[in-house]
Short mmCIF file of C-alpha atoms and ligand atoms in Angstrom, two decimals:
data_model
loop_
_atom_site.label_atom_id
_atom_site.label_comp_id
_atom_site.label_asym_id
_atom_site.label_seq_id
_atom_site.Cartn_x
_atom_site.Cartn_y
_atom_site.Cartn_z
CA MET A 1333 34.28 -72.26 24.12
CA ARG A 1334 30.59 -72.11 23.90
CA SER A 1335 30.29 -68.80 26.05
CA ARG A 1336 32.45 -66.80 23.74
CA ILE A 1337 30.26 -66.86 20.73
CA PRO A 1338 27.91 -64.34 22.05
CA PHE A 1339 30.59 -62.00 22.70
CA LYS A 1340 31.97 -62.25 19.27
CA ILE A 1341 28.49 -61.41 17.80
CA LEU A 1342 28.28 -58.54 20.41
CA GLY A 1343 31.77 -57.33 19.35
CA LEU A 1344 30.67 -57.45 15.71
CA SER A 1345 27.72 -55.67 15.90
CA LEU A 1346 29.43 -52.93 17.94
CA ILE A 1347 32.06 -52.36 15.23
CA LEU A 1348 29.12 -52.45 12.75
CA PHE A 1349 27.41 -49.77 14.50
CA LEU A 1350 30.12 -47.57 15.07
CA THR A 1351 30.98 -47.70 11.62
CA SER A 1352 27.88 -47.55 10.13
CA CYS A 1353 26.48 -43.76 9.93
CA LYS A 1354 28.97 -41.52 11.75
CA GLY A 1355 32.31 -42.77 10.22
CA ARG A 1356 31.61 -41.93 6.76
CA LYS A 1357 30.74 -38.34 5.70
CA LYS A 1358 27.68 -37.28 3.30
CA GLU A 1359 25.55 -40.00 4.46
CA TYR A 1360 22.44 -39.36 6.77
CA HIS A 1361 20.47 -41.45 8.91
CA ASN A 1362 17.16 -40.47 7.19
CA ILE A 1363 16.01 -37.84 4.52
CA ILE A 1364 15.01 -35.36 7.36
CA ASP A 1365 18.87 -35.36 8.53
CA LYS A 1366 19.76 -34.99 4.80
CA ILE A 1367 17.45 -32.08 4.05
CA LYS A 1368 18.50 -30.52 7.09
CA ALA A 1369 22.05 -30.67 6.65
CA HIS A 1370 21.51 -29.23 3.08
CA SER A 1371 19.22 -26.42 3.57
CA VAL A 1372 20.46 -22.58 4.16
CA GLU A 1373 18.76 -20.89 7.00
CA ASN A 1374 15.95 -18.65 5.45
CA SER A 1375 17.19 -15.62 7.56
CA ARG A 1376 19.20 -12.35 7.13
CA ASP A 1377 22.75 -14.26 7.07
CA GLY A 1378 22.36 -15.89 3.78
CA ILE A 1379 20.89 -13.16 1.59
CA GLU A 1380 24.10 -11.70 -0.02
CA GLU A 1381 25.49 -15.11 -1.27
CA GLN A 1382 21.88 -16.32 -2.19
CA SER A 1383 19.65 -13.29 -3.70
CA LEU A 1384 19.59 -11.84 -6.77
CA TYR A 1385 20.05 -8.45 -4.84
CA SER A 1386 22.56 -6.74 -2.95
CA LEU A 1387 22.12 -5.46 0.50
CA ASN A 1388 22.84 -1.86 -1.08
CA ASP A 1389 19.42 -2.09 -3.05
CA LEU A 1390 17.27 -3.50 -0.18
CA VAL A 1391 15.56 -2.26 2.68
CA ALA A 1392 15.03 -4.70 5.79
CA ILE A 1393 11.61 -4.82 7.19
CA ASP A 1394 10.64 -6.12 10.62
CA GLU A 1395 6.91 -6.46 11.20
CA ASN A 1396 5.17 -8.80 13.83
CA ASP A 1397 8.44 -10.74 14.20
CA ILE A 1398 8.56 -11.49 10.61
CA HIS A 1399 11.87 -10.54 8.65
CA PHE A 1400 12.35 -9.92 4.89
CA TYR A 1401 13.26 -7.21 2.14
CA ILE A 1402 11.83 -4.89 -0.18
CA LYS A 1403 13.49 -2.95 -2.82
CA LYS A 1404 14.68 0.87 -2.42
CA ARG A 1405 11.94 2.58 -4.19
CA LYS A 1406 13.01 6.44 -4.33
CA GLY A 1407 15.46 5.98 -7.28
CA SER A 1408 12.66 4.59 -9.37
CA ILE A 1409 10.33 7.61 -8.63
CA LYS A 1410 10.94 9.70 -11.98
CA SER A 1411 10.07 13.06 -10.10
CA TYR A 1412 12.06 12.52 -7.12
CA ALA A 1413 13.42 14.49 -5.39
CA CYS A 1414 10.17 16.43 -5.00
CA SER A 1415 11.96 19.52 -3.25
CA GLU A 1416 13.74 20.25 -6.54
CA CYS A 1417 10.64 22.07 -7.31
CA HIS A 1418 8.91 21.86 -4.21
CA ASN A 1419 10.62 24.33 -2.26
CA LYS A 1420 7.86 26.70 -1.89
CA PRO A 1421 4.02 26.48 -1.07
CA VAL A 1422 2.14 24.62 -3.67
CA GLU A 1423 -0.34 27.59 -3.89
CA GLN A 1424 2.86 29.84 -5.06
CA LEU A 1425 4.12 27.09 -7.57
CA GLN A 1426 0.47 27.09 -9.06
CA LYS A 1427 0.37 30.93 -9.38
CA GLU A 1428 3.60 31.13 -10.90
CA GLY A 1429 2.97 28.26 -13.21
CA LEU A 1430 0.07 30.48 -14.43
CA GLY A 1431 -2.84 27.60 -14.16
CA LYS A 1432 -0.31 25.43 -16.15
CA LYS A 1433 -0.58 21.55 -14.29
CA ALA A 1434 2.80 19.98 -13.43
CA HIS A 1435 1.25 16.83 -12.83
CA TRP A 1436 -1.30 16.40 -15.55
CA ASP A 1437 -0.85 12.89 -16.16
CA ILE A 1438 -1.87 11.95 -12.49
CA VAL A 1439 -5.26 11.29 -12.25
CA ILE A 1440 -7.01 9.73 -9.11
CA ASN A 1441 -9.05 6.92 -9.33
CA HIS A 1442 -8.97 5.50 -5.86
CA ALA A 1443 -11.98 5.18 -3.25
CA ASP A 1444 -13.94 8.34 -3.96
CA THR A 1445 -13.18 11.89 -4.20
CA LYS A 1446 -14.11 12.72 -0.63
CA THR A 1447 -11.93 10.22 1.03
CA MET A 1448 -8.98 10.66 -1.55
CA LYS A 1449 -6.99 13.93 -2.51
CA CYS A 1450 -3.45 14.49 -3.23
CA THR A 1451 -3.19 15.70 0.65
CA SER A 1452 -4.51 12.43 1.99
CA CYS A 1453 -1.27 10.80 0.99
CA HIS A 1454 1.26 13.80 -0.07
CA ASN A 1455 2.11 17.03 2.32
CA GLY A 1456 3.03 20.25 0.47
CA GLU A 1457 5.08 21.22 3.41
CA ASP A 1458 7.15 18.02 3.27
CA MET A 1459 6.85 16.74 -0.27
CA ASN A 1460 9.98 14.24 -0.03
CA ASN A 1461 7.80 12.18 2.41
CA LEU A 1462 4.34 10.47 2.12
CA ASN A 1463 1.76 12.03 4.59
CA SER A 1464 -0.05 9.50 7.13
CA ILE A 1465 -3.74 10.14 7.99
CA THR A 1466 -2.60 11.48 11.23
CA GLY A 1467 -0.11 14.04 9.36
CA ASP A 1468 3.32 11.89 10.13
CA PRO A 1469 5.87 11.66 7.64
CA ILE A 1470 6.33 8.12 5.98
CA ASP A 1471 9.25 7.59 3.95
CA PHE A 1472 8.52 6.52 0.19
CA ASP A 1473 10.79 3.45 0.75
CA HIS A 1474 8.12 2.35 3.35
CA SER A 1475 5.03 3.41 1.35
CA TYR A 1476 3.37 -0.08 2.23
CA LYS A 1477 2.83 1.84 5.62
CA LEU A 1478 0.69 4.51 3.79
CA CYS A 1479 -1.47 1.46 2.03
CA GLY A 1480 -1.61 -0.49 5.41
CA GLN A 1481 -3.64 2.32 7.04
CA CYS A 1482 -6.57 1.54 5.39
CA HIS A 1483 -6.07 -1.70 3.87
CA ILE A 1484 -5.25 -3.60 7.14
CA LYS A 1485 -6.10 -7.31 5.70
CA GLN A 1486 -3.60 -7.05 2.70
CA GLN A 1487 -1.12 -5.66 4.49
CA LYS A 1488 -1.16 -8.30 6.94
CA ASP A 1489 -1.36 -11.08 4.30
CA TRP A 1490 1.45 -9.14 2.58
CA ILE A 1491 3.59 -9.17 5.35
CA GLY A 1492 2.85 -12.96 5.97
CA GLY A 1493 3.93 -13.25 2.37
CA ALA A 1494 0.50 -14.47 1.03
CA HIS A 1495 -0.30 -11.39 -0.70
CA GLY A 1496 1.98 -10.03 -3.31
CA LYS A 1497 5.08 -11.65 -4.68
CA ASN A 1498 8.65 -12.78 -3.58
CA ILE A 1499 11.43 -11.74 -6.16
CA SER A 1500 14.74 -13.25 -4.71
CA GLY A 1501 15.73 -16.83 -5.04
CA TRP A 1502 13.62 -19.68 -3.36
CA LYS A 1503 16.71 -20.32 -1.26
CA SER A 1504 17.35 -16.63 0.14
CA ALA A 1505 15.75 -14.54 2.43
CA ARG A 1506 12.40 -13.24 0.93
CA VAL A 1507 12.31 -10.10 -1.20
CA SER A 1508 9.06 -8.80 -1.82
CA LYS A 1509 7.48 -6.44 -4.07
CA LEU A 1510 6.19 -3.23 -2.74
CA CYS A 1511 2.10 -2.56 -3.29
CA VAL A 1512 3.02 0.37 -5.48
CA GLU A 1513 5.16 -1.94 -8.00
CA CYS A 1514 2.08 -3.67 -8.54
CA HIS A 1515 -0.68 -0.85 -7.84
CA ASN A 1516 -0.42 2.46 -8.99
CA PRO A 1517 -1.20 4.46 -5.88
CA HIS A 1518 -3.33 6.97 -7.80
CA GLN A 1519 -5.17 4.11 -9.74
CA PRO A 1520 -4.90 1.15 -7.90
CA GLN A 1521 -7.11 -1.40 -9.46
CA ILE A 1522 -5.66 -4.26 -11.63
CA LYS A 1523 -6.61 -3.85 -15.14
CA ASN A 1524 -8.51 -6.60 -16.68
CA ARG A 1525 -6.66 -8.81 -19.49
CA TRP A 1526 -7.78 -10.88 -21.86
CA PRO A 1527 -6.33 -14.41 -21.25
CA SER A 1528 -3.88 -15.22 -23.69
CA ARG A 1529 -4.89 -17.86 -26.00
CA TYR A 1530 -3.40 -20.35 -28.95
CA ASN A 1531 -3.20 -18.46 -32.17
CA THR A 1532 -5.33 -20.57 -34.69
CA VAL A 1533 -5.01 -18.10 -37.36
CA MET A 1534 -1.32 -18.65 -37.37
CA VAL A 1535 -1.68 -22.60 -37.78
CA GLU A 1536 -4.27 -21.91 -40.66
CA GLU A 1537 -1.63 -19.93 -42.55
CA ARG A 1538 0.94 -22.73 -41.95
CA LYS A 1539 -1.22 -25.21 -43.60
C1 HEC B 1986 9.84 19.95 -12.07
C2 HEC B 1986 9.26 20.02 -11.02
C3 HEC B 1986 7.96 19.26 -10.04
C4 HEC B 1986 8.69 18.09 -9.54
C5 HEC B 1986 9.99 17.55 -9.32
C6 HEC B 1986 7.63 17.77 -8.60
N1 HEC B 1986 6.65 18.76 -8.54
FE1 HEC B 1986 4.79 18.64 -7.81
N2 HEC B 1986 4.20 20.35 -8.52
C7 HEC B 1986 4.83 21.20 -9.50
C8 HEC B 1986 4.10 22.30 -9.77
C9 HEC B 1986 4.68 23.46 -10.44
C10 HEC B 1986 3.02 22.29 -8.86
C11 HEC B 1986 1.90 23.40 -8.98
C12 HEC B 1986 1.07 23.09 -10.33
C13 HEC B 1986 -0.03 21.95 -10.20
O1 HEC B 1986 -0.67 21.81 -9.16
O2 HEC B 1986 0.27 20.98 -11.08
C14 HEC B 1986 3.08 21.02 -8.27
C15 HEC B 1986 1.84 20.45 -7.44
C16 HEC B 1986 1.90 19.56 -6.99
C17 HEC B 1986 1.12 18.58 -5.99
C18 HEC B 1986 -0.74 19.57 -5.84
C19 HEC B 1986 -1.25 19.09 -7.04
C20 HEC B 1986 -3.02 19.59 -6.66
O3 HEC B 1986 -3.58 19.39 -7.93
O4 HEC B 1986 -3.16 20.07 -5.92
C21 HEC B 1986 1.37 17.71 -5.34
C22 HEC B 1986 0.57 16.79 -4.24
C23 HEC B 1986 2.55 17.35 -5.94
N3 HEC B 1986 3.08 18.49 -6.59
C24 HEC B 1986 3.41 16.22 -5.61
C25 HEC B 1986 4.66 16.09 -5.89
C26 HEC B 1986 5.39 14.87 -5.41
C27 HEC B 1986 4.92 13.95 -4.46
C28 HEC B 1986 6.23 14.90 -5.97
C29 HEC B 1986 7.88 14.05 -6.03
C30 HEC B 1986 7.62 12.68 -6.12
C31 HEC B 1986 6.85 16.16 -6.93
N4 HEC B 1986 5.34 16.70 -6.74
C32 HEC B 1986 7.74 16.64 -7.72
C33 HEC B 1986 6.27 20.77 -9.62
C34 HEC B 1986 7.17 19.40 -9.50
C1 HEC B 1987 -3.54 6.82 -1.85
C2 HEC B 1987 -2.39 7.83 -1.67
C3 HEC B 1987 -2.15 8.87 -2.60
C4 HEC B 1987 -2.85 9.82 -3.29
C5 HEC B 1987 -4.21 10.21 -2.96
C6 HEC B 1987 -2.18 10.68 -4.16
N1 HEC B 1987 -0.80 10.05 -4.35
FE1 HEC B 1987 0.91 10.37 -5.32
N2 HEC B 1987 2.05 9.18 -4.78
C7 HEC B 1987 1.55 8.14 -3.81
C8 HEC B 1987 2.51 7.11 -3.51
C9 HEC B 1987 2.54 5.84 -2.51
C10 HEC B 1987 3.70 7.67 -4.48
C11 HEC B 1987 4.84 6.77 -4.88
C12 HEC B 1987 4.80 5.82 -5.84
C13 HEC B 1987 5.93 5.01 -6.15
O1 HEC B 1987 6.62 4.52 -5.30
O2 HEC B 1987 6.08 4.78 -7.24
C14 HEC B 1987 3.24 8.59 -5.36
C15 HEC B 1987 3.95 9.30 -6.38
C16 HEC B 1987 3.58 10.69 -6.70
C17 HEC B 1987 4.30 11.33 -7.66
C18 HEC B 1987 5.89 10.81 -8.24
C19 HEC B 1987 5.25 10.02 -9.34
C20 HEC B 1987 6.38 9.86 -10.59
O3 HEC B 1987 6.47 8.69 -11.05
O4 HEC B 1987 7.17 10.71 -10.61
C21 HEC B 1987 3.56 12.74 -7.95
C22 HEC B 1987 4.14 13.69 -8.74
C23 HEC B 1987 2.45 12.45 -7.17
N3 HEC B 1987 2.33 11.34 -6.63
C24 HEC B 1987 1.38 13.42 -7.36
C25 HEC B 1987 0.23 13.49 -6.82
C26 HEC B 1987 -0.78 14.08 -7.12
C27 HEC B 1987 -0.60 15.40 -7.93
C28 HEC B 1987 -1.76 13.78 -6.36
C29 HEC B 1987 -3.36 14.32 -6.39
C30 HEC B 1987 -3.95 14.74 -7.94
C31 HEC B 1987 -1.60 12.44 -5.72
N4 HEC B 1987 -0.13 12.26 -5.72
C32 HEC B 1987 -2.08 11.71 -4.80
C33 HEC B 1987 0.30 8.00 -3.06
C34 HEC B 1987 -0.84 8.98 -3.45
C1 HEC B 1988 -7.36 6.79 3.35
C2 HEC B 1988 -7.46 5.37 3.18
C3 HEC B 1988 -6.64 4.50 1.98
C4 HEC B 1988 -5.51 4.61 1.86
C5 HEC B 1988 -4.43 5.09 2.43
C6 HEC B 1988 -5.24 3.73 0.63
N1 HEC B 1988 -6.31 3.18 0.25
FE1 HEC B 1988 -6.48 1.96 -1.34
N2 HEC B 1988 -8.91 2.19 -1.06
C7 HEC B 1988 -9.38 2.72 -0.09
C8 HEC B 1988 -10.78 2.60 -0.32
C9 HEC B 1988 -11.92 3.60 0.49
C10 HEC B 1988 -11.00 1.90 -1.48
C11 HEC B 1988 -12.14 1.63 -2.23
C12 HEC B 1988 -12.54 0.35 -1.50
C13 HEC B 1988 -13.91 -0.39 -2.18
O1 HEC B 1988 -14.26 0.09 -3.30
O2 HEC B 1988 -14.38 -1.22 -1.64
C14 HEC B 1988 -9.40 1.46 -1.92
C15 HEC B 1988 -9.45 0.82 -3.02
C16 HEC B 1988 -8.10 -0.06 -3.26
C17 HEC B 1988 -7.80 -1.05 -4.26
C18 HEC B 1988 -8.96 -1.65 -4.95
C19 HEC B 1988 -9.20 -1.14 -6.17
C20 HEC B 1988 -10.34 -1.78 -6.99
O3 HEC B 1988 -11.27 -1.10 -7.30
O4 HEC B 1988 -10.12 -3.11 -7.35
C21 HEC B 1988 -6.47 -1.16 -4.22
C22 HEC B 1988 -5.81 -2.43 -4.93
C23 HEC B 1988 -5.84 -0.38 -3.24
N3 HEC B 1988 -7.03 0.55 -2.87
C24 HEC B 1988 -4.65 0.05 -3.03
C25 HEC B 1988 -4.07 0.96 -1.93
C26 HEC B 1988 -2.62 0.99 -2.18
C27 HEC B 1988 -1.60 0.29 -2.96
C28 HEC B 1988 -2.40 2.07 -1.36
C29 HEC B 1988 -1.28 2.83 -0.88
C30 HEC B 1988 -0.26 3.32 -1.77
C31 HEC B 1988 -3.70 2.59 -0.75
N4 HEC B 1988 -4.67 1.69 -1.42
C32 HEC B 1988 -4.08 3.39 0.09
C33 HEC B 1988 -8.76 3.60 0.74
C34 HEC B 1988 -7.56 3.98 0.93
C1 HEC B 1989 2.84 -8.80 -6.75
C2 HEC B 1989 1.89 -7.79 -7.15
C3 HEC B 1989 1.02 -7.24 -5.84
C4 HEC B 1989 1.81 -6.68 -4.58
C5 HEC B 1989 3.01 -6.31 -4.35
C6 HEC B 1989 0.74 -6.18 -3.91
N1 HEC B 1989 -0.66 -6.42 -4.48
FE1 HEC B 1989 -2.64 -6.01 -4.00
N2 HEC B 1989 -3.29 -7.35 -5.39
C7 HEC B 1989 -2.70 -7.88 -6.59
C8 HEC B 1989 -3.63 -8.28 -7.42
C9 HEC B 1989 -3.35 -9.15 -8.56
C10 HEC B 1989 -4.82 -8.26 -6.92
C11 HEC B 1989 -6.37 -8.84 -7.39
C12 HEC B 1989 -6.82 -7.65 -8.33
C13 HEC B 1989 -8.26 -8.10 -8.72
O1 HEC B 1989 -8.81 -9.45 -8.33
O2 HEC B 1989 -8.76 -7.68 -9.79
C14 HEC B 1989 -4.97 -7.35 -5.53
C15 HEC B 1989 -5.71 -6.83 -4.92
C16 HEC B 1989 -5.56 -5.84 -3.90
C17 HEC B 1989 -6.60 -5.35 -3.02
C18 HEC B 1989 -8.28 -5.61 -3.64
C19 HEC B 1989 -8.86 -6.36 -2.62
C20 HEC B 1989 -8.59 -7.60 -3.14
O3 HEC B 1989 -7.85 -8.39 -1.46
O4 HEC B 1989 -8.71 -8.43 -3.84
C21 HEC B 1989 -6.28 -4.26 -2.21
C22 HEC B 1989 -6.90 -3.36 -1.46
C23 HEC B 1989 -4.90 -4.57 -2.71
N3 HEC B 1989 -4.29 -5.52 -3.46
C24 HEC B 1989 -3.65 -3.94 -1.77
C25 HEC B 1989 -2.45 -3.97 -1.47
C26 HEC B 1989 -1.52 -3.65 -0.60
C27 HEC B 1989 -2.07 -2.45 0.49
C28 HEC B 1989 -0.44 -3.92 -1.20
C29 HEC B 1989 0.84 -4.23 -0.03
C30 HEC B 1989 0.87 -4.26 1.32
C31 HEC B 1989 -0.57 -5.07 -2.10
N4 HEC B 1989 -1.86 -4.91 -2.32
C32 HEC B 1989 0.80 -5.63 -2.66
C33 HEC B 1989 -1.39 -7.68 -6.72
C34 HEC B 1989 -0.26 -7.28 -5.69
#
């Protein structure tokens, strides 16, 4: 009789053990398990369901084993495609235009004028693409590569997600703003702004 009691206790604890966690659904051993079970992998797979954007509007970026997206850019550039007018050399266009400036609104204020001319970034022979320092074409959708030639540190931070901004939902794969969505390439400095402040005049008027 006596020797059976420990067996009963053992059997009971075995049943308790088996039914404790695994038997029932939606219960977790600890908070880490729960987070893991509920989290969506931050990878390419979730993008369509999780993101505010559709894959058709995005360009996939793979740099240093880091994967994220940017929005397609060309559709947002007013005078794209450039080749609609730039189907002949710029000199010829200038002559035909009788000295009238087509891009009068574009003024360069980026580094000094010896470093930066239109041809530092655009190539008259191939206006539909940007132009690298070595004269290679860079797609307008990948203009970060143009900036990254000189701004290596900012580009590295941007790829890592530290410089710039994520514009997709927090659960989905990252969609980053391109450099040119924040910095005008022709005048890249961010303008100073007055801090917004509480309108004390309105409070006076309400009295
Ligand atoms: C509506 C016609 C038109 C379109 C579209 C157009 N251009 Fe031009 N562009 C001209 C003309 C005309 C000139 C020559 C007169 C001048 O220099 O402003 C010119 C000149 C230029 C020059 C030389 C400016 C200089 O001062 O040496 C650059 C660089 C240029 N265009 C870039 C572009 C790029 C990049 C695009 C596309 C994103 C584009 N253009 C789209 C008409 C156009
Ligand atoms: C530092 C590189 C750089 C220089 C220098 C530069 N551009 Fe650009 N330019 C760009 C980039 C990048 C874009 C595309 C911007 C975007 O995606 O909105 C662009 C866009 C343009 C566009 C299309 C703008 C629009 O909204 O339609 C025109 C036109 C243009 N550039 C002309 C010029 C002319 C003319 C000069 C010289 C006076 C010049 N650029 C100098 C980098 C440069
Ligand atoms: C050929 C080299 C070169 C390229 C390409 C280039 N930059 Fe620059 N950029 C410079 C230099 C040089 C300065 C001036 C640095 C300084 O004053 O310390 C500068 C300054 C800047 C600044 C700081 C402006 C300020 O005064 O606060 C920003 C922002 C910037 N660039 C963004 C860009 C972006 C965006 C692109 C791509 C469209 C780009 N740059 C492409 C060379 C380049
Ligand atoms: C979401 C907007 C945003 C994006 C995207 C962005 N920047 Fe900036 N960037 C800023 C702001 C804001 C500053 C700080 C400006 C200031 O302090 O006056 C800055 C500063 C800079 C400076 C000046 C030096 C510094 O670090 O203060 C450079 C150069 C620069 N950015 C280059 C780039 C390049 C290259 C890219 C793309 C690879 C990029 N930025 C993308 C917003 C942005």
